[in-house]
Coordinates of C-alpha atoms and ligand atoms in Angstrom, one line a residue:
M29 CA 28.5 157.9 142.9
S30 CA 29.9 155.0 140.8
H31 CA 27.8 153.5 138.1
I32 CA 25.3 150.8 139.2
I33 CA 26.7 148.5 136.5
S34 CA 30.4 148.4 136.1
K35 CA 31.6 147.8 132.5
S36 CA 34.8 146.4 134.0
S37 CA 33.0 143.3 135.0
S38 CA 31.8 142.7 131.5
S39 CA 32.3 139.3 130.1
S40 CA 31.0 137.3 127.2
S41 CA 30.8 134.2 129.4
G42 CA 28.2 134.9 131.9
T43 CA 26.7 131.6 133.0
S44 CA 27.8 129.1 135.5
S45 CA 28.8 126.8 132.8
G46 CA 31.2 129.4 131.6
S47 CA 29.4 130.0 128.2
S48 CA 27.1 132.7 127.0
P49 CA 23.5 131.9 126.2
V50 CA 24.3 132.2 122.5
V51 CA 26.9 129.5 122.8
H52 CA 24.3 127.4 124.7
L53 CA 21.8 127.9 121.9
E54 CA 24.4 126.8 119.3
R55 CA 25.2 123.7 121.2
Y56 CA 21.5 122.7 121.4
I57 CA 21.3 123.1 117.6
K58 CA 24.4 120.9 117.2
Y59 CA 23.8 118.2 119.9
G60 CA 20.0 118.2 120.3
H61 CA 17.6 119.5 123.0
T62 CA 19.1 117.4 125.8
Y63 CA 22.7 116.3 125.9
V64 CA 25.4 115.4 128.4
A65 CA 28.7 117.3 128.5
K66 CA 31.9 117.5 130.6
H67 CA 32.7 120.8 132.2
M68 CA 36.2 120.7 133.6
H69 CA 36.3 117.5 135.6
Y70 CA 32.5 117.0 136.2
H71 CA 29.7 115.8 134.0
T72 CA 26.7 118.1 133.3
V73 CA 23.3 117.6 131.7
H74 CA 21.9 120.3 129.4
T75 CA 18.2 120.5 128.5
I76 CA 15.6 122.7 126.9
E77 CA 13.0 119.9 126.7
P78 CA 9.9 121.3 128.5
A79 CA 9.1 117.9 130.0
N80 CA 12.6 117.7 131.5
I81 CA 12.5 121.2 132.8
Q82 CA 9.1 120.5 134.3
A83 CA 10.6 117.5 136.2
I84 CA 13.6 119.6 137.4
L85 CA 11.4 122.5 138.6
A86 CA 8.2 120.9 139.7
T87 CA 7.3 117.2 139.4
S88 CA 10.7 115.9 140.7
F89 CA 11.4 119.1 142.7
A90 CA 12.7 117.2 145.7
D91 CA 15.4 115.5 143.6
F92 CA 17.1 118.8 142.8
Q93 CA 18.5 121.8 144.7
L94 CA 20.2 125.0 143.9
S95 CA 23.7 124.3 142.5
T96 CA 26.4 124.2 145.2
F97 CA 28.6 126.5 143.1
R98 CA 25.9 129.1 142.9
V99 CA 25.1 128.9 146.6
D100 CA 28.8 129.2 147.6
A101 CA 29.3 132.0 145.1
M102 CA 26.6 134.0 146.7
K103 CA 26.5 133.0 150.3
H104 CA 29.5 134.9 151.6
L105 CA 28.1 138.0 150.0
F106 CA 24.4 137.6 150.5
G107 CA 24.3 135.4 153.6
N108 CA 21.6 132.8 154.3
G109 CA 18.6 134.2 152.4
I110 CA 16.1 132.7 150.1
F111 CA 18.5 132.8 147.2
T112 CA 21.1 130.7 148.9
A113 CA 18.8 128.3 150.7
N114 CA 17.8 124.7 150.0
G115 CA 15.5 122.2 151.7
E116 CA 13.9 123.1 155.0
K117 CA 15.8 126.4 155.2
W118 CA 14.4 127.5 151.9
Q119 CA 10.8 126.4 153.0
H120 CA 11.1 128.6 156.0
A121 CA 12.5 131.6 154.0
R122 CA 9.7 131.2 151.4
A123 CA 7.0 131.0 154.1
L124 CA 8.4 134.1 155.8
I125 CA 8.7 136.2 152.6
R126 CA 5.6 135.1 150.7
P127 CA 3.0 136.9 152.9
C128 CA 4.7 140.2 152.1
F129 CA 3.8 140.0 148.4
T130 CA 0.0 140.2 148.7
K131 CA -2.2 142.1 146.2
H132 CA -2.7 144.6 148.9
H133 CA 1.0 145.3 149.3
I134 CA 1.4 145.6 145.5
D135 CA -1.5 148.1 145.4
H136 CA 0.3 150.1 148.0
H137 CA 3.6 150.0 146.1
I138 CA 2.0 151.4 142.9
Q139 CA 0.9 154.5 144.8
T140 CA 4.5 155.3 145.7
L141 CA 5.8 155.1 142.2
E142 CA 4.9 158.5 140.7
V143 CA 7.4 160.4 142.9
Y144 CA 10.2 158.3 141.4
V145 CA 8.8 158.7 137.9
Q146 CA 9.0 162.5 138.4
N147 CA 12.6 162.1 139.6
F148 CA 13.4 159.9 136.6
L149 CA 12.0 162.6 134.2
T150 CA 14.2 165.3 135.7
C151 CA 17.3 163.2 134.9
L152 CA 16.5 163.2 131.2
P153 CA 18.4 165.8 129.2
A154 CA 16.2 168.8 128.2
D155 CA 18.3 169.5 125.1
G156 CA 17.5 166.4 123.2
S157 CA 20.9 164.8 123.6
T158 CA 21.6 161.1 123.8
V159 CA 20.8 159.4 127.2
D160 CA 21.6 156.0 128.6
L161 CA 18.2 154.8 129.9
Q162 CA 19.7 151.7 131.3
Q163 CA 21.7 153.6 133.9
L164 CA 18.6 155.5 134.9
F165 CA 16.5 152.3 135.1
F166 CA 19.0 150.8 137.5
R167 CA 18.9 153.9 139.7
F168 CA 15.1 154.0 139.5
T169 CA 14.7 150.4 140.8
M170 CA 17.3 151.0 143.5
D171 CA 15.2 153.9 144.7
T172 CA 11.9 152.1 144.6
A173 CA 13.3 148.9 146.0
T174 CA 14.8 150.6 149.0
E175 CA 11.6 152.6 149.6
F176 CA 9.6 149.3 149.5
L177 CA 12.1 147.3 151.6
F178 CA 13.4 149.8 154.2
G179 CA 10.7 152.5 154.0
Y180 CA 13.5 154.8 153.0
S181 CA 14.8 155.4 149.5
V182 CA 18.5 155.9 148.8
G183 CA 17.7 158.6 146.3
C184 CA 19.9 157.5 143.4
L185 CA 17.9 159.6 141.0
Q186 CA 18.6 162.7 143.0
S187 CA 22.4 162.3 143.2
G188 CA 22.9 165.6 145.1
S189 CA 20.7 164.5 147.9
F190 CA 22.5 161.5 149.3
K191 CA 22.7 161.6 153.1
T192 CA 26.4 161.6 154.0
A193 CA 26.2 159.9 157.4
L194 CA 23.3 158.0 158.7
I195 CA 23.1 156.3 162.2
S196 CA 25.3 153.5 160.7
G197 CA 28.0 156.0 159.6
I198 CA 27.5 154.5 156.1
S199 CA 26.1 157.0 153.5
D200 CA 23.5 156.0 151.0
S201 CA 26.0 156.2 148.2
Q202 CA 28.5 154.0 150.0
F203 CA 25.8 151.5 150.5
V204 CA 24.8 151.6 146.8
D205 CA 28.4 151.1 145.7
A206 CA 29.0 148.3 148.2
Y207 CA 25.8 146.5 147.2
T208 CA 26.8 146.9 143.5
N209 CA 30.3 145.5 144.2
S210 CA 28.8 142.6 146.0
C211 CA 26.6 141.7 143.0
I212 CA 29.5 142.0 140.6
A213 CA 31.7 139.8 142.9
A214 CA 29.0 137.2 143.2
A215 CA 28.4 137.1 139.5
A216 CA 32.1 136.7 138.9
N217 CA 32.2 133.8 141.4
I218 CA 29.3 132.1 139.6
R219 CA 31.1 132.3 136.3
L220 CA 34.3 130.8 137.9
S221 CA 32.2 127.9 139.3
I222 CA 34.7 125.5 140.9
L223 CA 37.7 127.9 140.5
Q224 CA 35.9 130.4 142.8
Y225 CA 37.4 128.5 145.8
L226 CA 40.9 129.6 144.7
K227 CA 40.0 133.3 144.9
F228 CA 40.0 135.7 147.8
D229 CA 38.5 139.1 147.1
P230 CA 39.1 141.6 149.9
R231 CA 37.1 144.3 148.1
A232 CA 34.1 142.0 148.0
Y233 CA 34.5 141.2 151.7
M234 CA 34.6 144.9 152.6
S235 CA 31.6 145.6 150.4
R236 CA 29.5 143.0 152.2
K237 CA 30.5 144.5 155.6
I238 CA 29.4 147.9 154.5
A239 CA 26.2 146.8 152.9
L240 CA 25.3 144.8 156.1
K241 CA 26.1 147.7 158.4
Y242 CA 23.8 150.0 156.4
I243 CA 20.9 147.5 156.4
E244 CA 21.3 146.7 160.1
Q245 CA 20.2 150.2 161.1
Y246 CA 16.8 149.6 159.5
V247 CA 16.7 146.1 161.0
D248 CA 17.3 147.5 164.5
E249 CA 14.5 150.0 164.0
A250 CA 12.1 147.2 162.9
V251 CA 13.0 145.0 165.8
E252 CA 12.7 147.8 168.3
L253 CA 9.2 148.5 167.0
R254 CA 8.4 144.8 167.3
D255 CA 9.7 144.6 170.8
S256 CA 7.6 147.5 171.9
R257 CA 4.6 146.0 170.1
K258 CA 4.2 149.0 167.8
L259 CA 4.0 147.1 164.5
G260 CA 0.3 146.8 164.4
K261 CA -1.7 143.8 163.3
P262 CA -0.2 141.4 160.7
D263 CA -2.7 142.5 158.0
G264 CA -2.8 146.1 159.0
V265 CA -1.8 148.9 156.6
K266 CA -0.6 151.5 159.0
Y267 CA 1.9 151.1 161.8
D268 CA 1.6 152.8 165.1
D269 CA 4.0 155.6 164.0
G270 CA 1.7 156.4 161.1
R271 CA 3.9 155.0 158.3
T272 CA 2.4 152.8 155.7
Y273 CA 3.6 149.4 154.3
I274 CA 7.3 148.6 154.8
F275 CA 8.5 145.1 153.8
L276 CA 11.1 144.9 156.5
R277 CA 8.6 145.7 159.2
E278 CA 6.2 143.1 157.7
L279 CA 8.9 140.5 158.0
A280 CA 9.6 141.6 161.6
K281 CA 6.1 140.7 162.5
Y282 CA 7.1 137.0 162.0
T283 CA 10.6 137.0 163.4
G284 CA 12.8 139.2 165.6
D285 CA 16.0 137.4 164.5
R286 CA 18.2 140.3 163.3
E287 CA 20.4 138.1 161.1
V288 CA 17.5 136.4 159.4
L289 CA 15.9 139.8 158.7
R290 CA 19.1 141.3 157.4
D291 CA 19.9 138.4 155.1
Q292 CA 16.4 138.0 153.7
I293 CA 16.2 141.8 153.0
L294 CA 19.5 141.7 151.1
N295 CA 18.4 138.7 149.1
V296 CA 15.0 140.3 148.1
L297 CA 16.8 143.5 147.2
Q298 CA 19.2 141.5 145.0
A299 CA 16.3 139.4 143.5
G300 CA 14.1 142.3 142.7
R301 CA 16.1 145.4 141.8
D302 CA 18.4 144.2 139.0
T303 CA 15.8 142.1 137.3
T304 CA 13.2 144.8 136.9
A305 CA 15.9 147.3 135.7
S306 CA 17.1 144.8 133.1
L307 CA 13.5 144.2 131.9
L308 CA 13.0 148.0 131.4
S309 CA 16.3 148.5 129.8
N310 CA 15.8 145.7 127.3
L311 CA 12.2 146.8 126.6
F312 CA 13.3 150.3 125.7
W313 CA 16.3 149.0 123.7
E314 CA 13.8 147.2 121.5
L315 CA 11.3 150.0 121.4
A316 CA 14.0 152.4 120.2
R317 CA 14.5 150.1 117.2
H318 CA 10.8 149.4 116.5
P319 CA 9.1 152.8 115.9
K320 CA 5.8 151.2 114.7
V321 CA 5.5 149.3 118.0
Y322 CA 6.2 152.4 119.9
K323 CA 3.5 154.3 118.0
K324 CA 1.0 151.5 118.7
L325 CA 1.9 151.8 122.4
R326 CA 1.3 155.6 122.3
Q327 CA -2.0 154.9 120.7
E328 CA -3.0 152.4 123.5
A329 CA -1.9 154.9 126.2
K330 CA -4.1 157.7 124.7
V331 CA -7.1 156.6 126.7
L332 CA -5.4 157.9 129.9
K333 CA -5.0 161.4 128.4
G334 CA -1.5 161.7 130.0
I335 CA -2.7 161.0 133.5
P336 CA -0.8 158.5 135.7
P337 CA -2.6 155.2 135.6
I338 CA -4.2 153.3 138.5
K339 CA -3.6 149.5 138.7
Q340 CA -6.8 148.5 136.9
E341 CA -5.9 150.8 134.0
L342 CA -2.4 149.4 133.8
L343 CA -3.8 145.9 133.6
K344 CA -5.9 146.9 130.6
M345 CA -2.8 147.8 128.5
K346 CA -2.8 144.6 126.5
Y347 CA -0.3 145.7 123.9
L348 CA 2.2 146.9 126.6
R349 CA 1.9 143.5 128.3
Q350 CA 2.6 141.8 124.9
C351 CA 5.7 144.0 124.5
I352 CA 6.9 143.1 128.0
D353 CA 6.3 139.4 127.4
E354 CA 8.2 139.7 124.1
T355 CA 11.1 141.4 125.9
L356 CA 11.2 138.7 128.6
R357 CA 11.1 136.0 125.8
L358 CA 14.1 137.5 123.9
H359 CA 16.1 138.8 126.9
P360 CA 15.2 136.7 129.9
S361 CA 17.0 138.1 133.0
V362 CA 18.3 134.6 134.0
P363 CA 19.0 133.1 130.6
V364 CA 20.8 130.0 131.8
N365 CA 19.9 128.4 135.1
T366 CA 21.2 125.3 137.0
R367 CA 20.1 122.8 139.5
E368 CA 22.0 119.9 141.1
A369 CA 20.7 116.4 141.7
V370 CA 20.5 115.5 145.4
R371 CA 19.9 111.8 144.7
D372 CA 20.1 109.5 141.7
T373 CA 17.0 110.4 139.6
V374 CA 15.8 110.6 136.0
L375 CA 14.6 113.2 133.5
P376 CA 11.6 111.8 131.7
V377 CA 12.6 112.2 128.0
R378 CA 15.4 112.2 125.4
G379 CA 17.1 109.1 126.7
G380 CA 17.5 105.8 124.7
A381 CA 18.2 105.5 120.9
D382 CA 15.0 107.3 119.8
G383 CA 14.9 109.8 122.6
S384 CA 11.7 108.5 124.2
K385 CA 13.3 107.0 127.3
P386 CA 14.2 108.7 130.6
I387 CA 17.8 109.8 131.2
L388 CA 19.6 108.8 134.4
V389 CA 20.9 111.8 136.4
K390 CA 23.3 110.7 139.1
R391 CA 23.5 112.5 142.5
G392 CA 25.7 115.6 142.3
I393 CA 25.3 116.1 138.6
Q394 CA 24.7 119.7 137.5
V395 CA 21.7 120.2 135.2
Y396 CA 21.6 123.3 133.1
Y397 CA 18.3 124.5 131.5
C398 CA 18.6 127.4 129.1
V399 CA 15.6 129.6 129.0
Y400 CA 17.3 131.8 126.3
A401 CA 17.4 128.9 123.9
L402 CA 14.0 127.5 124.9
H403 CA 12.4 130.9 124.2
R404 CA 13.8 130.8 120.6
Q405 CA 12.1 127.6 119.5
T406 CA 9.9 128.1 116.4
K407 CA 7.8 125.2 117.6
Y408 CA 6.5 127.2 120.5
F409 CA 6.8 130.8 119.5
G410 CA 6.3 130.8 115.7
A411 CA 8.4 132.1 112.9
D412 CA 11.3 134.5 113.3
P413 CA 11.9 133.7 116.9
H414 CA 15.0 136.0 117.0
Q415 CA 12.9 139.0 116.1
F416 CA 11.1 141.4 118.4
Q417 CA 7.4 140.9 117.4
P418 CA 5.0 141.6 120.2
E419 CA 2.0 140.7 117.9
R420 CA 3.0 137.0 118.2
W421 CA 1.4 137.0 121.6
E422 CA -2.0 137.4 120.0
N423 CA -1.8 133.7 118.9
I424 CA 0.3 131.9 121.4
R425 CA -0.3 130.8 125.0
P426 CA 2.9 129.1 126.0
G427 CA 3.0 127.0 129.2
W428 CA 6.3 125.3 130.3
E429 CA 8.0 126.8 127.2
F430 CA 8.0 130.4 128.6
L431 CA 9.8 130.7 131.9
P432 CA 11.2 134.2 132.5
F433 CA 10.1 133.9 136.2
N434 CA 10.9 130.2 136.6
T435 CA 8.1 128.0 137.7
G436 CA 7.1 125.3 140.3
P437 CA 7.6 125.8 144.0
R438 CA 10.5 128.2 143.5
I439 CA 8.7 130.5 141.1
C440 CA 9.6 134.1 141.4
L441 CA 7.8 135.7 144.3
G442 CA 8.0 139.2 142.9
Q443 CA 6.5 138.5 139.4
N444 CA 3.4 140.7 139.8
F445 CA 5.3 143.3 141.8
S446 CA 7.8 143.8 139.0
L447 CA 5.3 143.6 136.2
I448 CA 3.4 146.4 137.8
E449 CA 6.4 148.5 138.5
A450 CA 7.9 148.0 135.0
S451 CA 4.6 148.7 133.3
Y452 CA 4.0 151.8 135.3
L453 CA 7.3 153.5 134.4
A454 CA 7.2 152.3 130.8
L455 CA 3.7 153.7 130.4
R456 CA 4.6 157.0 132.0
L457 CA 7.6 157.3 129.6
I458 CA 5.4 156.4 126.6
Q459 CA 2.9 159.1 127.7
N460 CA 5.7 161.7 128.0
F461 CA 7.6 161.0 124.8
E462 CA 6.4 161.2 121.2
C463 CA 9.2 159.0 119.9
I464 CA 12.3 157.3 120.9
E465 CA 15.3 156.7 118.6
A466 CA 18.3 154.3 119.0
R467 CA 21.6 156.1 119.2
D468 CA 23.8 153.0 118.9
D469 CA 24.2 150.7 115.9
R470 CA 25.8 147.9 117.8
P471 CA 23.7 144.7 118.1
W472 CA 22.3 143.8 121.4
T473 CA 25.2 142.3 123.4
E474 CA 24.8 140.6 126.7
F475 CA 26.3 141.9 129.9
Y476 CA 26.2 140.2 133.3
T477 CA 25.9 141.3 136.8
L478 CA 23.7 138.7 138.5
V479 CA 21.2 139.2 135.7
V480 CA 21.7 139.9 132.0
C481 CA 21.3 143.3 130.5
S482 CA 22.7 145.3 127.5
K483 CA 26.5 145.6 127.5
Y484 CA 26.4 149.0 125.8
G485 CA 23.4 150.4 127.8
T486 CA 20.3 151.7 126.2
L487 CA 21.5 154.8 124.3
V488 CA 18.5 156.7 122.9
L489 CA 17.2 160.1 121.9
L490 CA 13.8 161.0 123.2
T491 CA 11.4 163.5 121.7
S492 CA 9.1 165.1 124.2
A493 CA 5.3 164.8 123.6
T494 CA 4.7 168.4 124.6
Ligands
HEM29 C1 11.4 141.3 135.6 C2 11.6 141.0 136.8 C3 11.9 139.7 137.4 C4 12.4 138.5 136.8 C5 12.6 138.3 135.3 C6 12.6 137.5 137.9 C7 13.0 136.2 137.7 C8 13.2 135.3 138.7 C9 13.7 134.0 138.5 C10 14.1 133.4 137.1 C11 13.7 133.4 139.7 C12 14.2 131.9 140.0 C13 15.6 131.9 140.3 C14 16.0 130.4 140.6 O1 15.3 129.7 141.4 O2 17.1 130.0 140.1 C15 13.2 134.3 140.7 C16 13.1 134.1 142.0 C17 12.8 135.0 142.9 N1 12.4 136.3 142.7 FE1 12.2 137.2 140.9 N2 12.3 138.1 139.1 C18 11.9 139.4 138.9 C19 11.5 140.4 139.8 C20 11.5 140.1 141.1 C21 11.2 141.1 142.1 C22 10.8 142.6 141.8 C23 11.2 140.5 143.3 C24 11.0 141.1 144.7 C25 10.8 142.4 145.0 C26 11.6 139.2 143.1 C27 11.8 138.2 144.1 C28 12.2 136.9 143.9 C29 12.4 136.0 145.0 C30 12.3 136.3 146.5 C31 12.8 134.8 144.4 C32 13.2 133.5 145.1 C33 12.1 132.5 145.1 C34 12.5 131.2 145.7 O3 13.6 130.7 145.6 O4 11.6 130.5 146.3 N3 11.8 139.0 141.8 N4 12.9 135.5 140.0

């Protein structure tokens, strides 16, 4: 199986404005917290002013949509799903997907995780040699996401056990590779912005075809169950064939449209899988360099006496949550985001000579907001904002200044789901390993697929607790 992340697609310029978040931060220092720039032939507005971000994402939500470049970059690979939809289409997609993320469904998901944790543990070297946790986190989230979405896990953590030919004729490993290639191609297109229209990528086209064919077998199954009225009641936990919660089947209760089901599933897989893996990999990258923090986490976990946690116990792990928030602050999965004005509108502040007046944003203008730079403002996060200091969360309660999951009507639908999943695996590793040491001196360097993670992986040495 090929790697989930391909180093060949590495680039220092990972955002749709063609610059890394570090460059964005430097520009905010040089030009102020809101400025206008020219990107190739079109004008752009850049902001990290919370009041302006609030307008873009919430109070003037109807004046903005997903950037056309982003939609076009993703659409021919991910179809018409929630991640490529604007306006009414997006409202329908959100209304369809939202009911599938209830507390009840998350409670069910947590019960499925231990099997994958055990698979994860068996992938760790027994001889104390260096391991790249990042690769394993990407495999873990692929396994759990496919279990959650299709009711069948692709088994990335058990590389020997891939099925070679399913009903679709596409093996699990072919699907994983095709999906990965699609993500890399979409990320490359986003970086190219307007130049993407000059590119034809036959490999990406083939990858999409393979990924779709694979997913369609599960869609067909769900639609057949729907047609024969075997999906149970909308709020039920068990289907008539005795299986428990499966996201695709839940969606099929609301629509039998195969194309809608296929594209939404692909979009949710894309939304959820890479982001959770990147959070875990960045968290352990930091923990490997902060032994005192790790020790404190071990201390907090002691109350469980090595036993897998239930949800209520996980939620009580305050310090773990602080470490996760600190990781999301320093390494947001989507460090630079964009929206496009659909009509002439204004951003409320930083216009006029003294910055107190609104700024005119004309229809079609691309507006960039940089969460990476926002999360590094001393004004909101205290001293040393470039340092990993989970304790800072004892004294701060940021609002619009902390946006790892976005906010407003398009806020991440999987926030609780991913926090539970990431906390669960993190805690289980903390329980199982006495200490964790970094095996790489290079500074954290960004690497892009559709989210940002560590370019050199998370190379560590783990010392077993037993
Ligand atoms: C650490 C983990 C995660 C982070 C940091 C994260 C972050 C985000 C962000 C920033 C957005 C907004 C994108 C935009 O509008 O430009 C988003 C949207 C979304 N996320 Fe997440 N996400 C995470 C995990 C997940 C998971 C696990 C799922 C599903 C299983 C998920 C499902 C979604 C969906 C469906 C949307 C689209 C919402 C909409 O457009 O209405 N996310 N997420």
